[in-house]
GROMACS .gro file of C-alpha atoms in nm:
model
  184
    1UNK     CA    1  10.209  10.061  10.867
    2UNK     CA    2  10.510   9.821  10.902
    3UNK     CA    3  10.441   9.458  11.019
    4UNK     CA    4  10.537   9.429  11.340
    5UNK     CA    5  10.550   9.050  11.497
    6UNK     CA    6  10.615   8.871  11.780
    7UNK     CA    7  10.874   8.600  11.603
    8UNK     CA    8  11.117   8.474  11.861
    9UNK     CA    9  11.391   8.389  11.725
   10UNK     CA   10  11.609   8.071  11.835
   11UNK     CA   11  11.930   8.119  11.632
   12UNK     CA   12  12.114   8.386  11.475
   13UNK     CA   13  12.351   8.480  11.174
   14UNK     CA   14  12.056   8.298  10.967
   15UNK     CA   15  12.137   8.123  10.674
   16UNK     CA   16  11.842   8.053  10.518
   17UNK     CA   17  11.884   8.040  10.073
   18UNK     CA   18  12.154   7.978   9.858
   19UNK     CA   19  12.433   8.233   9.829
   20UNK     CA   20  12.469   8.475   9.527
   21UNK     CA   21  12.677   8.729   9.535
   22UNK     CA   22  12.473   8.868   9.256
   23UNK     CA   23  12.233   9.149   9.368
   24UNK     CA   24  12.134   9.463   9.230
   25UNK     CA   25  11.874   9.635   9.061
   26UNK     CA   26  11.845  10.011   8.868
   27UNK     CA   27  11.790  10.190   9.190
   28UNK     CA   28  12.016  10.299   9.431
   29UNK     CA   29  12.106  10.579   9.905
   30UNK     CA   30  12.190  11.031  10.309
   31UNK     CA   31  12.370  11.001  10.592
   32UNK     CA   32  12.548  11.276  10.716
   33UNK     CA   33  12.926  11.233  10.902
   34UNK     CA   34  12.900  11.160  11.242
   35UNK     CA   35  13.123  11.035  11.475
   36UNK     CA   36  13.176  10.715  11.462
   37UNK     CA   37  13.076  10.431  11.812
   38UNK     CA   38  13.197  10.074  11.788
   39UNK     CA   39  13.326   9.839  11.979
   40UNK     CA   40  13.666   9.679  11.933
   41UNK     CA   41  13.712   9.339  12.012
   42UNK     CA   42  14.065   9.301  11.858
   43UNK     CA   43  14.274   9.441  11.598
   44UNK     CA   44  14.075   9.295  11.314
   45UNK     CA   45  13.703   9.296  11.455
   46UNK     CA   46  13.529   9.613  11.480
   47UNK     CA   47  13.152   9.582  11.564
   48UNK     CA   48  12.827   9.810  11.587
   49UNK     CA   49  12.796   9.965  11.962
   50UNK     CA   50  12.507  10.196  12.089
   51UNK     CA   51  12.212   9.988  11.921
   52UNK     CA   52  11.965   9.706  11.993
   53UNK     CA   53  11.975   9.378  11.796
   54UNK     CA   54  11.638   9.307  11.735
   55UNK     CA   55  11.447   8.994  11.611
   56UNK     CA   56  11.292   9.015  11.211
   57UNK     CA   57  11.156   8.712  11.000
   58UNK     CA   58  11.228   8.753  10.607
   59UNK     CA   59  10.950   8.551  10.425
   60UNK     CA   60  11.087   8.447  10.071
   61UNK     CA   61  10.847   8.454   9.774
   62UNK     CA   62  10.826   8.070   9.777
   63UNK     CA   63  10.721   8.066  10.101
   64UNK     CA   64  11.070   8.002  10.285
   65UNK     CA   65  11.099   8.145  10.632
   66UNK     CA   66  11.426   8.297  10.755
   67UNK     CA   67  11.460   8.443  11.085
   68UNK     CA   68  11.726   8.666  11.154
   69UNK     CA   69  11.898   8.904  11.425
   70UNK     CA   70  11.956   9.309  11.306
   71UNK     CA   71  12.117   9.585  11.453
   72UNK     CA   72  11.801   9.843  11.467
   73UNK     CA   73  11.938  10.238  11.377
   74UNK     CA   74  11.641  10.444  11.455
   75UNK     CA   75  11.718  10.775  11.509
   76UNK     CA   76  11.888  11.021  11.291
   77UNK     CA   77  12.210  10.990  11.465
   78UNK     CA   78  12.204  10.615  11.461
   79UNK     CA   79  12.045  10.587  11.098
   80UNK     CA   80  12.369  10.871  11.033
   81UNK     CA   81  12.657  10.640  11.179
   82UNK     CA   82  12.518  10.309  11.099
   83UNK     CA   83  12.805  10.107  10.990
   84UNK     CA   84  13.072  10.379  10.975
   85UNK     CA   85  13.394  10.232  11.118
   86UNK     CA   86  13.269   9.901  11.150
   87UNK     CA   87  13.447   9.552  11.032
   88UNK     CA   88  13.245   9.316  11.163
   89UNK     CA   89  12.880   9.350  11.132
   90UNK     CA   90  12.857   9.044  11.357
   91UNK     CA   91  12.810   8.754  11.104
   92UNK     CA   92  13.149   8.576  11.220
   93UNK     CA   93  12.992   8.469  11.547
   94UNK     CA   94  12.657   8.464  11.491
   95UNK     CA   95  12.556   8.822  11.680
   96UNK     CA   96  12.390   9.012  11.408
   97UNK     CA   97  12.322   8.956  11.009
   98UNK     CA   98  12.332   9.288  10.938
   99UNK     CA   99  12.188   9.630  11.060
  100UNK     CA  100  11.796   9.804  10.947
  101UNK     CA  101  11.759  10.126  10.922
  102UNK     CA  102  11.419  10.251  11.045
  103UNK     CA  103  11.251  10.521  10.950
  104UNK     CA  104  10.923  10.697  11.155
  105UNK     CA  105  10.759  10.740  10.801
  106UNK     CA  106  10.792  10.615  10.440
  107UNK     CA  107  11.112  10.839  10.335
  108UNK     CA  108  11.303  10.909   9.977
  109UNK     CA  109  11.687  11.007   9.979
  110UNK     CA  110  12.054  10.833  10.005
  111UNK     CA  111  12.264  10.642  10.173
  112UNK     CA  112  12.661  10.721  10.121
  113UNK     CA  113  12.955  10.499  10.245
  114UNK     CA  114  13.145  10.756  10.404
  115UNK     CA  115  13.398  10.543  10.664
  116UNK     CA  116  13.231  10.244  10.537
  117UNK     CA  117  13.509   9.974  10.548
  118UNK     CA  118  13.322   9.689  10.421
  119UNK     CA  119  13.143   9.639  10.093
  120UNK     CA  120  12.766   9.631  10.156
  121UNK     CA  121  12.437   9.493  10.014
  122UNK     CA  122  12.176   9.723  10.090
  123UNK     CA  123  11.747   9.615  10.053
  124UNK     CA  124  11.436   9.816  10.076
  125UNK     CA  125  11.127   9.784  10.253
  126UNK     CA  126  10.790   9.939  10.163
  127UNK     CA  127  10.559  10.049  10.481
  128UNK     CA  128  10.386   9.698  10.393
  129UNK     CA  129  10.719   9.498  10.471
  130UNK     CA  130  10.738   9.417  10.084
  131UNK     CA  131  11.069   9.411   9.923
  132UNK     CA  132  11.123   9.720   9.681
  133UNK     CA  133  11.467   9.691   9.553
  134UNK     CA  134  11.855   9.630   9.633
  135UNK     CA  135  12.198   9.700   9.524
  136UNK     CA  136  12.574   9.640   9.632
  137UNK     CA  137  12.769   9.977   9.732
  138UNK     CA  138  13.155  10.029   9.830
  139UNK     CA  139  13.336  10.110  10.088
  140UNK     CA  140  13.420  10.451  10.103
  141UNK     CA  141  13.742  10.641  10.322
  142UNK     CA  142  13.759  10.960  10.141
  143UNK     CA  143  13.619  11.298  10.002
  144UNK     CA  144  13.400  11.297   9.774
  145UNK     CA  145  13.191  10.939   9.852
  146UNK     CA  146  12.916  10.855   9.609
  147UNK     CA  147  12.529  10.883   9.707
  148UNK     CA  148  12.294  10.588   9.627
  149UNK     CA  149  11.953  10.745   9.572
  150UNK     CA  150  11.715  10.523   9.761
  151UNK     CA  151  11.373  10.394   9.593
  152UNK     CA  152  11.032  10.606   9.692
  153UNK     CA  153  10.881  10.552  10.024
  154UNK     CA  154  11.089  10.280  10.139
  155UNK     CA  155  10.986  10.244  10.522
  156UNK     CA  156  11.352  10.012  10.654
  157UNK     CA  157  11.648   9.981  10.447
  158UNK     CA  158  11.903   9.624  10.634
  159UNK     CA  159  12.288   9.636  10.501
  160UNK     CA  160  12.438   9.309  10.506
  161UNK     CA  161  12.794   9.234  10.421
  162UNK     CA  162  12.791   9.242   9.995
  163UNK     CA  163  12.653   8.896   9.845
  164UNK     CA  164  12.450   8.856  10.113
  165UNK     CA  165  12.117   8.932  10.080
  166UNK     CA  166  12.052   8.582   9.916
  167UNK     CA  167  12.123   8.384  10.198
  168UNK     CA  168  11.893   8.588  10.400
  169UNK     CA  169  11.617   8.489  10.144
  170UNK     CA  170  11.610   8.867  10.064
  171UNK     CA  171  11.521   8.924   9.702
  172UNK     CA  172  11.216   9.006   9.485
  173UNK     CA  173  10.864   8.879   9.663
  174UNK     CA  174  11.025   8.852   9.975
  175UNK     CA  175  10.882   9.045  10.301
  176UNK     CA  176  11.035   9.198  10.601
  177UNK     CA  177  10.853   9.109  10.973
  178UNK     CA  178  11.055   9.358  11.211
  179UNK     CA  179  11.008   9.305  11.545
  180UNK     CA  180  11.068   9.541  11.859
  181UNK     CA  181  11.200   9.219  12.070
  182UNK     CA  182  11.548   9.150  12.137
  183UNK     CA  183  11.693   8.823  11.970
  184UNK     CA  184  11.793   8.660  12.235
   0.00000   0.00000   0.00000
């Protein structure tokens, strides 16, 4: 069962570690084309529409807390569009640090960039909320776009704009806390 808690969280667009752009690891993401809902705010800024930002604490191995605000996909249309389209996930104001990817049960396949326009980090989540693995993946406008096989039974999968994941004190030993409560 994922941890589920009742953090309320006072900020957002957390920065919480020092930033590497360095992540990665030997395993790597299936999303099928769908059309794509954002929200334009000018020519240049291009964010996630159609989903909830909800509250999640990232607990680093040494302890560190780091709250932070995600754009929940849940369903297989929203887990299928995710960040298609999108150029700001939300980290230049402070809306959003990135987007998780929920699944109903631990789950095993890939995640593609397909009308991906930024460069992503992407980190897995065991049932448990422990970290499993991460890697950095490309944007991707057309045909044929790479799959990124996923690691076994990961449970929520959060993209973050590439080099990331550090400053969200997401690496190895750290655990996920995703809540069902709106950050603000």
């Amino acid at each position: 069962m994922l941890l589920v808690g009742v953090t309320v969280v006072m900020f957002f667009a957390a920065a919480c570690g020092e930033s590497d752009s360095t992540v990665g690891d030997d395993s790597q993401p299936t999303a099928p084309v769908s059309p794509v809902t954002t929200q334009t705010l000018s020519a240049d800024l291009v964010r996630p529409e159609g989903f909830e930002r909800v509250a999640a604490t990232i607990t680093a191995a040494d302890g560190t807390l780091c709250d932070l605000c995600l754009w929940r996909a849940e369903t297989g249309d929203q887990r299928s569009r995710g960040l298609m389209g999108v150029t700001d996930v939300g980290t230049s104001n402070g809306t959003a640090d990135g987007m998780a990817f929920v699944y109903p049960r631990p789950h095993t396949g890939t995640f593609w960039m397909k009308d991906t326009l930024l460069p992503l980090s992407i980190a897995f989540f065991a049932e448990s909320g422990a970290y499993l693995s991460s890697f950095d993946m490309e944007p991707c406008t057309a045909d044929p776009c790479p799959n990124y096989p996923t690691p076994r039974e990961f449970k929520v999968a959060i993209e973050v704009p590439k080099g990331d994941l550090s400053s969200l004190a997401i690496a190895s030993g750290s655990t996920l806390v995703l809540s069902d409560l709106p950050c603000d």
